[in-house]
Amino acid sequence: MSRIKKSITQVEKSDLLNEATNILEHRLTGESRRHFIKMGLTLGGIALLTGCDLSDNSQAEEVLNRMSRMNDRLQGMLFSQTRLAPVYNESQITRPFPFNAFYGEDEIPDINGDSYQLELSGLIQDKRPWTLPQLHNLKQVSQITRHICVEGWSAIGRWDGVPFKDFLKAIGADLSAKYISFKCADDYYTSIDMATALHPQTLLALGYDGKTLPPQYGYPIKLRIPTKLGYKNPKHIRVIEVTNRFPGGYWEDQGYNWFGGS
């Protein structure tokens, strides 16, 4: 194996990597694509497939970035607005629902709801800001769904608020745009694809468990997406932008998978 590796030039390694990525992206269809996603492809496997020396940090990062982008595309292909996340009953709610953020509870933003305004930008017809009373006047729904954290734990909670699809229609958002990004009062930011935004369970949450959304869960507004991992559910939202420019995200820019769900 070592002699084979030494005989492969950097150009040849790149060609092999491109070919392997092409095979995985374009030649897997139907059940074989689903099987690939379920089984996964290890970094060691792609190294064997391409002949890349992953002890080289820059080369390893290139492989990981390509695989992550491919994973995003495959997840997007499998995503369906008719496939719903499981729902639960009141007795199954996790109490207390855990706090989670990239900081401690003593650093939760202190937001004045009376003066709060949700800012809008990008491909939206009506960019006027929204106050909390205006948001509460929209049709409200509730859902009891499971929050799944990338760290390996999960919890079930009840979230109350406005179907995000309804809100996007109310502001005249361009529903053919590619992305929606969120900037938050705690300096967090993330983004989602339009198909996820229009999913019937994606919720602009204003409440938790029948009460006003507590600060530790994202007051005044949290985006609740039960089809995605927890880091794709921004809290303390202050700006929503509809765009065709890829916005990235706080954790995604550090290597986390962007699609982050099913």
PDB file of C-alpha atoms in Angstrom:
ATOM      1  CA  MET A   1       0.000   0.000   0.000  1.00  0.00           C
ATOM      2  CA  SER A   2       2.798   2.436   0.829  1.00  0.00           C
ATOM      3  CA  ARG A   3       4.430   1.936  -2.579  1.00  0.00           C
ATOM      4  CA  ILE A   4       1.089   2.534  -4.296  1.00  0.00           C
ATOM      5  CA  LYS A   5       0.566   5.751  -2.357  1.00  0.00           C
ATOM      6  CA  LYS A   6       4.012   7.041  -3.238  1.00  0.00           C
ATOM      7  CA  SER A   7       3.400   6.433  -6.927  1.00  0.00           C
ATOM      8  CA  ILE A   8       0.218   8.572  -6.994  1.00  0.00           C
ATOM      9  CA  THR A   9       0.787  12.248  -7.735  1.00  0.00           C
ATOM     10  CA  GLN A  10      -1.227  15.074  -6.200  1.00  0.00           C
ATOM     11  CA  VAL A  11      -2.978  15.595  -9.554  1.00  0.00           C
ATOM     12  CA  GLU A  12      -3.911  11.927  -9.731  1.00  0.00           C
ATOM     13  CA  LYS A  13      -5.206  12.014  -6.149  1.00  0.00           C
ATOM     14  CA  SER A  14      -7.405  14.973  -7.043  1.00  0.00           C
ATOM     15  CA  ASP A  15      -8.667  13.167 -10.141  1.00  0.00           C
ATOM     16  CA  LEU A  16      -9.464  10.077  -8.080  1.00  0.00           C
ATOM     17  CA  LEU A  17     -11.270  12.127  -5.475  1.00  0.00           C
ATOM     18  CA  ASN A  18     -13.306  13.876  -8.166  1.00  0.00           C
ATOM     19  CA  GLU A  19     -14.203  10.553  -9.731  1.00  0.00           C
ATOM     20  CA  ALA A  20     -15.195   9.034  -6.366  1.00  0.00           C
ATOM     21  CA  THR A  21     -17.350  12.055  -5.562  1.00  0.00           C
ATOM     22  CA  ASN A  22     -18.946  11.862  -9.023  1.00  0.00           C
ATOM     23  CA  ILE A  23     -19.793   8.199  -8.496  1.00  0.00           C
ATOM     24  CA  LEU A  24     -21.365   8.893  -5.111  1.00  0.00           C
ATOM     25  CA  GLU A  25     -23.240  12.005  -6.249  1.00  0.00           C
ATOM     26  CA  HIS A  26     -24.564  10.965  -9.647  1.00  0.00           C
ATOM     27  CA  ARG A  27     -24.626   7.189  -9.922  1.00  0.00           C
ATOM     28  CA  LEU A  28     -26.458   6.228  -6.761  1.00  0.00           C
ATOM     29  CA  THR A  29     -30.228   6.277  -7.223  1.00  0.00           C
ATOM     30  CA  GLY A  30     -33.362   5.040  -5.482  1.00  0.00           C
ATOM     31  CA  GLU A  31     -32.758   2.335  -2.902  1.00  0.00           C
ATOM     32  CA  SER A  32     -29.008   2.285  -3.497  1.00  0.00           C
ATOM     33  CA  ARG A  33     -28.859   5.981  -2.518  1.00  0.00           C
ATOM     34  CA  ARG A  34     -30.867   5.297   0.639  1.00  0.00           C
ATOM     35  CA  HIS A  35     -28.644   2.322   1.435  1.00  0.00           C
ATOM     36  CA  PHE A  36     -25.551   4.483   1.012  1.00  0.00           C
ATOM     37  CA  ILE A  37     -26.901   7.074   3.427  1.00  0.00           C
ATOM     38  CA  LYS A  38     -27.907   4.445   5.986  1.00  0.00           C
ATOM     39  CA  MET A  39     -24.583   2.614   5.806  1.00  0.00           C
ATOM     40  CA  GLY A  40     -22.420   5.710   5.522  1.00  0.00           C
ATOM     41  CA  LEU A  41     -18.945   5.991   4.010  1.00  0.00           C
ATOM     42  CA  THR A  42     -16.053   6.318   6.440  1.00  0.00           C
ATOM     43  CA  LEU A  43     -13.210   8.765   6.015  1.00  0.00           C
ATOM     44  CA  GLY A  44     -10.898   5.774   5.868  1.00  0.00           C
ATOM     45  CA  GLY A  45     -13.010   4.341   3.077  1.00  0.00           C
ATOM     46  CA  ILE A  46     -12.816   7.469   0.985  1.00  0.00           C
ATOM     47  CA  ALA A  47      -9.070   7.579   1.635  1.00  0.00           C
ATOM     48  CA  LEU A  48      -8.706   4.057   0.247  1.00  0.00           C
ATOM     49  CA  LEU A  49     -10.971   4.914  -2.662  1.00  0.00           C
ATOM     50  CA  THR A  50      -9.035   8.018  -3.650  1.00  0.00           C
ATOM     51  CA  GLY A  51      -5.509   7.230  -2.495  1.00  0.00           C
ATOM     52  CA  CYS A  52      -5.434  10.428  -0.459  1.00  0.00           C
ATOM     53  CA  ASP A  53      -3.045  10.742   2.457  1.00  0.00           C
ATOM     54  CA  LEU A  54      -5.338  12.059   5.178  1.00  0.00           C
ATOM     55  CA  SER A  55      -2.443  12.712   7.513  1.00  0.00           C
ATOM     56  CA  ASP A  56      -2.195  15.884   5.422  1.00  0.00           C
ATOM     57  CA  ASN A  57      -4.581  18.226   7.248  1.00  0.00           C
ATOM     58  CA  SER A  58      -5.430  20.350   4.191  1.00  0.00           C
ATOM     59  CA  GLN A  59      -6.199  17.277   2.112  1.00  0.00           C
ATOM     60  CA  ALA A  60      -8.273  15.746   4.899  1.00  0.00           C
ATOM     61  CA  GLU A  61     -10.260  18.961   5.228  1.00  0.00           C
ATOM     62  CA  GLU A  62     -10.873  19.025   1.477  1.00  0.00           C
ATOM     63  CA  VAL A  63     -12.232  15.479   1.595  1.00  0.00           C
ATOM     64  CA  LEU A  64     -14.433  16.237   4.597  1.00  0.00           C
ATOM     65  CA  ASN A  65     -15.791  19.414   3.017  1.00  0.00           C
ATOM     66  CA  ARG A  66     -16.662  17.623  -0.204  1.00  0.00           C
ATOM     67  CA  MET A  67     -18.312  14.770   1.639  1.00  0.00           C
ATOM     68  CA  SER A  68     -20.268  17.240   3.788  1.00  0.00           C
ATOM     69  CA  ARG A  69     -21.519  19.135   0.734  1.00  0.00           C
ATOM     70  CA  MET A  70     -22.509  15.867  -0.903  1.00  0.00           C
ATOM     71  CA  ASN A  71     -24.292  14.832   2.288  1.00  0.00           C
ATOM     72  CA  ASP A  72     -26.262  18.092   2.200  1.00  0.00           C
ATOM     73  CA  ARG A  73     -27.367  17.400  -1.361  1.00  0.00           C
ATOM     74  CA  LEU A  74     -28.350  13.815  -0.629  1.00  0.00           C
ATOM     75  CA  GLN A  75     -30.359  14.830   2.446  1.00  0.00           C
ATOM     76  CA  GLY A  76     -32.073  17.505   0.374  1.00  0.00           C
ATOM     77  CA  MET A  77     -33.021  14.924  -2.257  1.00  0.00           C
ATOM     78  CA  LEU A  78     -34.573  12.648   0.367  1.00  0.00           C
ATOM     79  CA  PHE A  79     -36.385  15.460   2.210  1.00  0.00           C
ATOM     80  CA  SER A  80     -40.163  15.445   1.814  1.00  0.00           C
ATOM     81  CA  GLN A  81     -42.721  17.968   3.031  1.00  0.00           C
ATOM     82  CA  THR A  82     -45.188  15.102   3.479  1.00  0.00           C
ATOM     83  CA  ARG A  83     -42.895  13.184   5.846  1.00  0.00           C
ATOM     84  CA  LEU A  84     -43.630  14.357   9.380  1.00  0.00           C
ATOM     85  CA  ALA A  85     -41.590  14.084  12.540  1.00  0.00           C
ATOM     86  CA  PRO A  86     -43.245  11.995  15.298  1.00  0.00           C
ATOM     87  CA  VAL A  87     -45.611  13.821  17.653  1.00  0.00           C
ATOM     88  CA  TYR A  88     -46.213  12.945  21.301  1.00  0.00           C
ATOM     89  CA  ASN A  89     -48.761  13.509  24.060  1.00  0.00           C
ATOM     90  CA  GLU A  90     -48.604  15.739  27.127  1.00  0.00           C
ATOM     91  CA  SER A  91     -47.543  12.914  29.452  1.00  0.00           C
ATOM     92  CA  GLN A  92     -44.384  12.354  27.382  1.00  0.00           C
ATOM     93  CA  ILE A  93     -43.026  15.899  27.717  1.00  0.00           C
ATOM     94  CA  THR A  94     -39.551  16.056  29.274  1.00  0.00           C
ATOM     95  CA  ARG A  95     -39.724  18.069  32.501  1.00  0.00           C
ATOM     96  CA  PRO A  96     -37.758  20.160  32.934  1.00  0.00           C
ATOM     97  CA  PHE A  97     -36.863  20.623  29.304  1.00  0.00           C
ATOM     98  CA  PRO A  98     -33.064  21.089  29.218  1.00  0.00           C
ATOM     99  CA  PHE A  99     -31.318  24.346  28.425  1.00  0.00           C
ATOM    100  CA  ASN A 100     -28.843  24.166  25.563  1.00  0.00           C
ATOM    101  CA  ALA A 101     -26.644  26.822  23.957  1.00  0.00           C
ATOM    102  CA  PHE A 102     -23.012  27.588  23.204  1.00  0.00           C
ATOM    103  CA  TYR A 103     -22.849  29.569  26.471  1.00  0.00           C
ATOM    104  CA  GLY A 104     -24.059  29.260  30.065  1.00  0.00           C
ATOM    105  CA  GLU A 105     -27.494  30.193  31.417  1.00  0.00           C
ATOM    106  CA  ASP A 106     -26.018  33.316  33.022  1.00  0.00           C
ATOM    107  CA  GLU A 107     -25.355  34.652  29.498  1.00  0.00           C
ATOM    108  CA  ILE A 108     -28.917  34.349  28.161  1.00  0.00           C
ATOM    109  CA  PRO A 109     -29.846  37.606  26.346  1.00  0.00           C
ATOM    110  CA  ASP A 110     -32.130  39.967  28.261  1.00  0.00           C
ATOM    111  CA  ILE A 111     -34.628  41.144  25.636  1.00  0.00           C
ATOM    112  CA  ASN A 112     -37.322  43.765  26.195  1.00  0.00           C
ATOM    113  CA  GLY A 113     -40.437  42.353  24.555  1.00  0.00           C
ATOM    114  CA  ASP A 114     -42.210  45.724  24.598  1.00  0.00           C
ATOM    115  CA  SER A 115     -39.664  47.311  22.269  1.00  0.00           C
ATOM    116  CA  TYR A 116     -38.729  44.161  20.362  1.00  0.00           C
ATOM    117  CA  GLN A 117     -39.091  44.184  16.576  1.00  0.00           C
ATOM    118  CA  LEU A 118     -38.416  41.314  14.195  1.00  0.00           C
ATOM    119  CA  GLU A 119     -36.437  42.701  11.251  1.00  0.00           C
ATOM    120  CA  LEU A 120     -36.892  41.390   7.705  1.00  0.00           C
ATOM    121  CA  SER A 121     -34.571  41.615   4.711  1.00  0.00           C
ATOM    122  CA  GLY A 122     -33.823  40.108   1.339  1.00  0.00           C
ATOM    123  CA  LEU A 123     -36.367  38.733  -1.132  1.00  0.00           C
ATOM    124  CA  ILE A 124     -39.478  39.898   0.737  1.00  0.00           C
ATOM    125  CA  GLN A 125     -42.203  42.211  -0.555  1.00  0.00           C
ATOM    126  CA  ASP A 126     -43.131  43.725   2.809  1.00  0.00           C
ATOM    127  CA  LYS A 127     -40.008  44.359   4.907  1.00  0.00           C
ATOM    128  CA  ARG A 128     -41.746  46.249   7.681  1.00  0.00           C
ATOM    129  CA  PRO A 129     -40.649  44.963  11.105  1.00  0.00           C
ATOM    130  CA  TRP A 130     -43.017  42.920  13.239  1.00  0.00           C
ATOM    131  CA  THR A 131     -43.779  43.452  16.913  1.00  0.00           C
ATOM    132  CA  LEU A 132     -44.635  40.627  19.289  1.00  0.00           C
ATOM    133  CA  PRO A 133     -48.342  41.623  19.522  1.00  0.00           C
ATOM    134  CA  GLN A 134     -48.559  41.484  15.722  1.00  0.00           C
ATOM    135  CA  LEU A 135     -47.027  38.008  15.686  1.00  0.00           C
ATOM    136  CA  HIS A 136     -49.363  36.812  18.443  1.00  0.00           C
ATOM    137  CA  ASN A 137     -52.336  38.012  16.385  1.00  0.00           C
ATOM    138  CA  LEU A 138     -51.531  35.479  13.666  1.00  0.00           C
ATOM    139  CA  LYS A 139     -53.034  31.989  13.708  1.00  0.00           C
ATOM    140  CA  GLN A 140     -51.338  29.949  16.446  1.00  0.00           C
ATOM    141  CA  VAL A 141     -50.774  26.185  16.570  1.00  0.00           C
ATOM    142  CA  SER A 142     -49.083  23.796  19.004  1.00  0.00           C
ATOM    143  CA  GLN A 143     -46.896  20.747  18.529  1.00  0.00           C
ATOM    144  CA  ILE A 144     -45.295  18.257  20.905  1.00  0.00           C
ATOM    145  CA  THR A 145     -42.130  17.041  19.212  1.00  0.00           C
ATOM    146  CA  ARG A 146     -38.681  15.748  20.064  1.00  0.00           C
ATOM    147  CA  HIS A 147     -35.630  17.999  20.084  1.00  0.00           C
ATOM    148  CA  ILE A 148     -32.556  15.972  19.068  1.00  0.00           C
ATOM    149  CA  CYS A 149     -29.149  17.380  19.972  1.00  0.00           C
ATOM    150  CA  VAL A 150     -26.039  16.589  17.945  1.00  0.00           C
ATOM    151  CA  GLU A 151     -24.343  15.803  21.287  1.00  0.00           C
ATOM    152  CA  GLY A 152     -26.466  12.652  21.589  1.00  0.00           C
ATOM    153  CA  TRP A 153     -29.342  13.577  23.925  1.00  0.00           C
ATOM    154  CA  SER A 154     -32.974  14.350  23.144  1.00  0.00           C
ATOM    155  CA  ALA A 155     -36.010  15.828  24.901  1.00  0.00           C
ATOM    156  CA  ILE A 156     -39.709  16.192  24.130  1.00  0.00           C
ATOM    157  CA  GLY A 157     -41.382  19.581  24.434  1.00  0.00           C
ATOM    158  CA  ARG A 158     -44.519  21.478  23.507  1.00  0.00           C
ATOM    159  CA  TRP A 159     -44.015  24.484  21.263  1.00  0.00           C
ATOM    160  CA  ASP A 160     -46.681  27.091  20.450  1.00  0.00           C
ATOM    161  CA  GLY A 161     -46.550  29.593  17.620  1.00  0.00           C
ATOM    162  CA  VAL A 162     -47.087  30.486  13.980  1.00  0.00           C
ATOM    163  CA  PRO A 163     -46.554  28.006  11.138  1.00  0.00           C
ATOM    164  CA  PHE A 164     -43.495  29.461   9.432  1.00  0.00           C
ATOM    165  CA  LYS A 165     -45.036  28.846   6.015  1.00  0.00           C
ATOM    166  CA  ASP A 166     -47.970  31.107   6.951  1.00  0.00           C
ATOM    167  CA  PHE A 167     -45.622  33.856   8.120  1.00  0.00           C
ATOM    168  CA  LEU A 168     -43.559  33.719   4.935  1.00  0.00           C
ATOM    169  CA  LYS A 169     -46.729  34.088   2.866  1.00  0.00           C
ATOM    170  CA  ALA A 170     -47.924  36.980   5.044  1.00  0.00           C
ATOM    171  CA  ILE A 171     -44.749  38.997   4.386  1.00  0.00           C
ATOM    172  CA  GLY A 172     -44.659  38.192   0.683  1.00  0.00           C
ATOM    173  CA  ALA A 173     -41.461  36.174   0.802  1.00  0.00           C
ATOM    174  CA  ASP A 174     -40.160  34.789  -2.477  1.00  0.00           C
ATOM    175  CA  LEU A 175     -40.979  31.113  -1.948  1.00  0.00           C
ATOM    176  CA  SER A 176     -38.799  30.159  -4.913  1.00  0.00           C
ATOM    177  CA  ALA A 177     -35.669  31.494  -3.163  1.00  0.00           C
ATOM    178  CA  LYS A 178     -33.064  28.973  -2.011  1.00  0.00           C
ATOM    179  CA  TYR A 179     -32.341  29.941   1.603  1.00  0.00           C
ATOM    180  CA  ILE A 180     -33.624  31.644   4.717  1.00  0.00           C
ATOM    181  CA  SER A 181     -31.102  32.916   7.235  1.00  0.00           C
ATOM    182  CA  PHE A 182     -31.533  33.890  10.869  1.00  0.00           C
ATOM    183  CA  LYS A 183     -29.523  36.287  13.009  1.00  0.00           C
ATOM    184  CA  CYS A 184     -30.053  36.120  16.754  1.00  0.00           C
ATOM    185  CA  ALA A 185     -29.648  38.358  19.775  1.00  0.00           C
ATOM    186  CA  ASP A 186     -27.022  36.018  21.238  1.00  0.00           C
ATOM    187  CA  ASP A 187     -24.843  36.392  18.104  1.00  0.00           C
ATOM    188  CA  TYR A 188     -25.889  32.947  16.872  1.00  0.00           C
ATOM    189  CA  TYR A 189     -26.786  32.589  13.214  1.00  0.00           C
ATOM    190  CA  THR A 190     -27.889  29.765  10.947  1.00  0.00           C
ATOM    191  CA  SER A 191     -29.818  29.114   7.746  1.00  0.00           C
ATOM    192  CA  ILE A 192     -32.171  26.574   6.200  1.00  0.00           C
ATOM    193  CA  ASP A 193     -33.398  25.616   2.742  1.00  0.00           C
ATOM    194  CA  MET A 194     -36.775  26.836   1.506  1.00  0.00           C
ATOM    195  CA  ALA A 195     -38.274  23.329   1.441  1.00  0.00           C
ATOM    196  CA  THR A 196     -37.621  22.989   5.171  1.00  0.00           C
ATOM    197  CA  ALA A 197     -39.032  26.464   5.797  1.00  0.00           C
ATOM    198  CA  LEU A 198     -42.269  25.438   4.092  1.00  0.00           C
ATOM    199  CA  HIS A 199     -42.552  22.107   5.937  1.00  0.00           C
ATOM    200  CA  PRO A 200     -45.890  21.992   7.834  1.00  0.00           C
ATOM    201  CA  GLN A 201     -44.139  21.356  11.176  1.00  0.00           C
ATOM    202  CA  THR A 202     -41.642  24.226  10.930  1.00  0.00           C
ATOM    203  CA  LEU A 203     -42.837  26.703  13.534  1.00  0.00           C
ATOM    204  CA  LEU A 204     -42.063  30.282  14.508  1.00  0.00           C
ATOM    205  CA  ALA A 205     -42.362  29.488  18.211  1.00  0.00           C
ATOM    206  CA  LEU A 206     -43.625  32.229  20.540  1.00  0.00           C
ATOM    207  CA  GLY A 207     -44.556  29.996  23.465  1.00  0.00           C
ATOM    208  CA  TYR A 208     -43.544  26.882  25.344  1.00  0.00           C
ATOM    209  CA  ASP A 209     -45.923  24.496  27.121  1.00  0.00           C
ATOM    210  CA  GLY A 210     -48.864  26.903  26.906  1.00  0.00           C
ATOM    211  CA  LYS A 211     -46.966  29.919  28.275  1.00  0.00           C
ATOM    212  CA  THR A 212     -44.838  32.739  26.873  1.00  0.00           C
ATOM    213  CA  LEU A 213     -41.549  31.389  25.545  1.00  0.00           C
ATOM    214  CA  PRO A 214     -39.067  31.506  28.458  1.00  0.00           C
ATOM    215  CA  PRO A 215     -35.673  33.219  27.953  1.00  0.00           C
ATOM    216  CA  GLN A 216     -33.793  29.922  28.355  1.00  0.00           C
ATOM    217  CA  TYR A 217     -35.745  28.457  25.422  1.00  0.00           C
ATOM    218  CA  GLY A 218     -35.344  31.409  23.081  1.00  0.00           C
ATOM    219  CA  TYR A 219     -37.563  34.377  24.043  1.00  0.00           C
ATOM    220  CA  PRO A 220     -39.034  36.155  22.216  1.00  0.00           C
ATOM    221  CA  ILE A 221     -38.901  33.921  19.094  1.00  0.00           C
ATOM    222  CA  LYS A 222     -37.401  30.532  18.364  1.00  0.00           C
ATOM    223  CA  LEU A 223     -37.574  28.603  15.108  1.00  0.00           C
ATOM    224  CA  ARG A 224     -38.725  25.079  15.895  1.00  0.00           C
ATOM    225  CA  ILE A 225     -37.860  22.506  13.209  1.00  0.00           C
ATOM    226  CA  PRO A 226     -38.551  18.946  14.437  1.00  0.00           C
ATOM    227  CA  THR A 227     -37.154  17.484  11.197  1.00  0.00           C
ATOM    228  CA  LYS A 228     -33.679  18.883  11.968  1.00  0.00           C
ATOM    229  CA  LEU A 229     -31.034  18.632  14.683  1.00  0.00           C
ATOM    230  CA  GLY A 230     -31.078  21.134  17.522  1.00  0.00           C
ATOM    231  CA  TYR A 231     -28.389  23.476  16.217  1.00  0.00           C
ATOM    232  CA  LYS A 232     -30.649  24.248  13.228  1.00  0.00           C
ATOM    233  CA  ASN A 233     -33.300  25.662  15.628  1.00  0.00           C
ATOM    234  CA  PRO A 234     -32.188  29.276  16.303  1.00  0.00           C
ATOM    235  CA  LYS A 235     -33.328  31.133  19.423  1.00  0.00           C
ATOM    236  CA  HIS A 236     -33.767  34.853  20.239  1.00  0.00           C
ATOM    237  CA  ILE A 237     -34.307  35.598  16.531  1.00  0.00           C
ATOM    238  CA  ARG A 238     -33.956  39.247  15.585  1.00  0.00           C
ATOM    239  CA  VAL A 239     -33.473  39.178  11.772  1.00  0.00           C
ATOM    240  CA  ILE A 240     -34.905  36.907   9.065  1.00  0.00           C
ATOM    241  CA  GLU A 241     -33.514  37.139   5.535  1.00  0.00           C
ATOM    242  CA  VAL A 242     -34.745  35.391   2.386  1.00  0.00           C
ATOM    243  CA  THR A 243     -31.888  34.978  -0.074  1.00  0.00           C
ATOM    244  CA  ASN A 244     -30.309  33.019  -2.909  1.00  0.00           C
ATOM    245  CA  ARG A 245     -26.859  33.585  -1.414  1.00  0.00           C
ATOM    246  CA  PHE A 246     -25.614  30.699   0.735  1.00  0.00           C
ATOM    247  CA  PRO A 247     -25.583  32.100   4.321  1.00  0.00           C
ATOM    248  CA  GLY A 248     -23.817  29.317   6.268  1.00  0.00           C
ATOM    249  CA  GLY A 249     -24.192  29.190  10.044  1.00  0.00           C
ATOM    250  CA  TYR A 250     -22.385  29.458  13.385  1.00  0.00           C
ATOM    251  CA  TRP A 251     -21.646  25.742  13.738  1.00  0.00           C
ATOM    252  CA  GLU A 252     -21.877  24.982  10.031  1.00  0.00           C
ATOM    253  CA  ASP A 253     -18.998  27.385   9.313  1.00  0.00           C
ATOM    254  CA  GLN A 254     -16.959  25.334  11.799  1.00  0.00           C
ATOM    255  CA  GLY A 255     -17.572  22.049   9.988  1.00  0.00           C
ATOM    256  CA  TYR A 256     -21.044  20.885  11.059  1.00  0.00           C
ATOM    257  CA  ASN A 257     -23.298  19.471   8.358  1.00  0.00           C
ATOM    258  CA  TRP A 258     -25.403  22.311   6.892  1.00  0.00           C
ATOM    259  CA  PHE A 259     -28.629  20.454   6.082  1.00  0.00           C
ATOM    260  CA  GLY A 260     -28.643  18.907   9.554  1.00  0.00           C
ATOM    261  CA  GLY A 261     -31.772  16.795   9.299  1.00  0.00           C
ATOM    262  CA  SER A 262     -34.005  14.531   7.285  1.00  0.00           C
TER     263      SER A 262
END
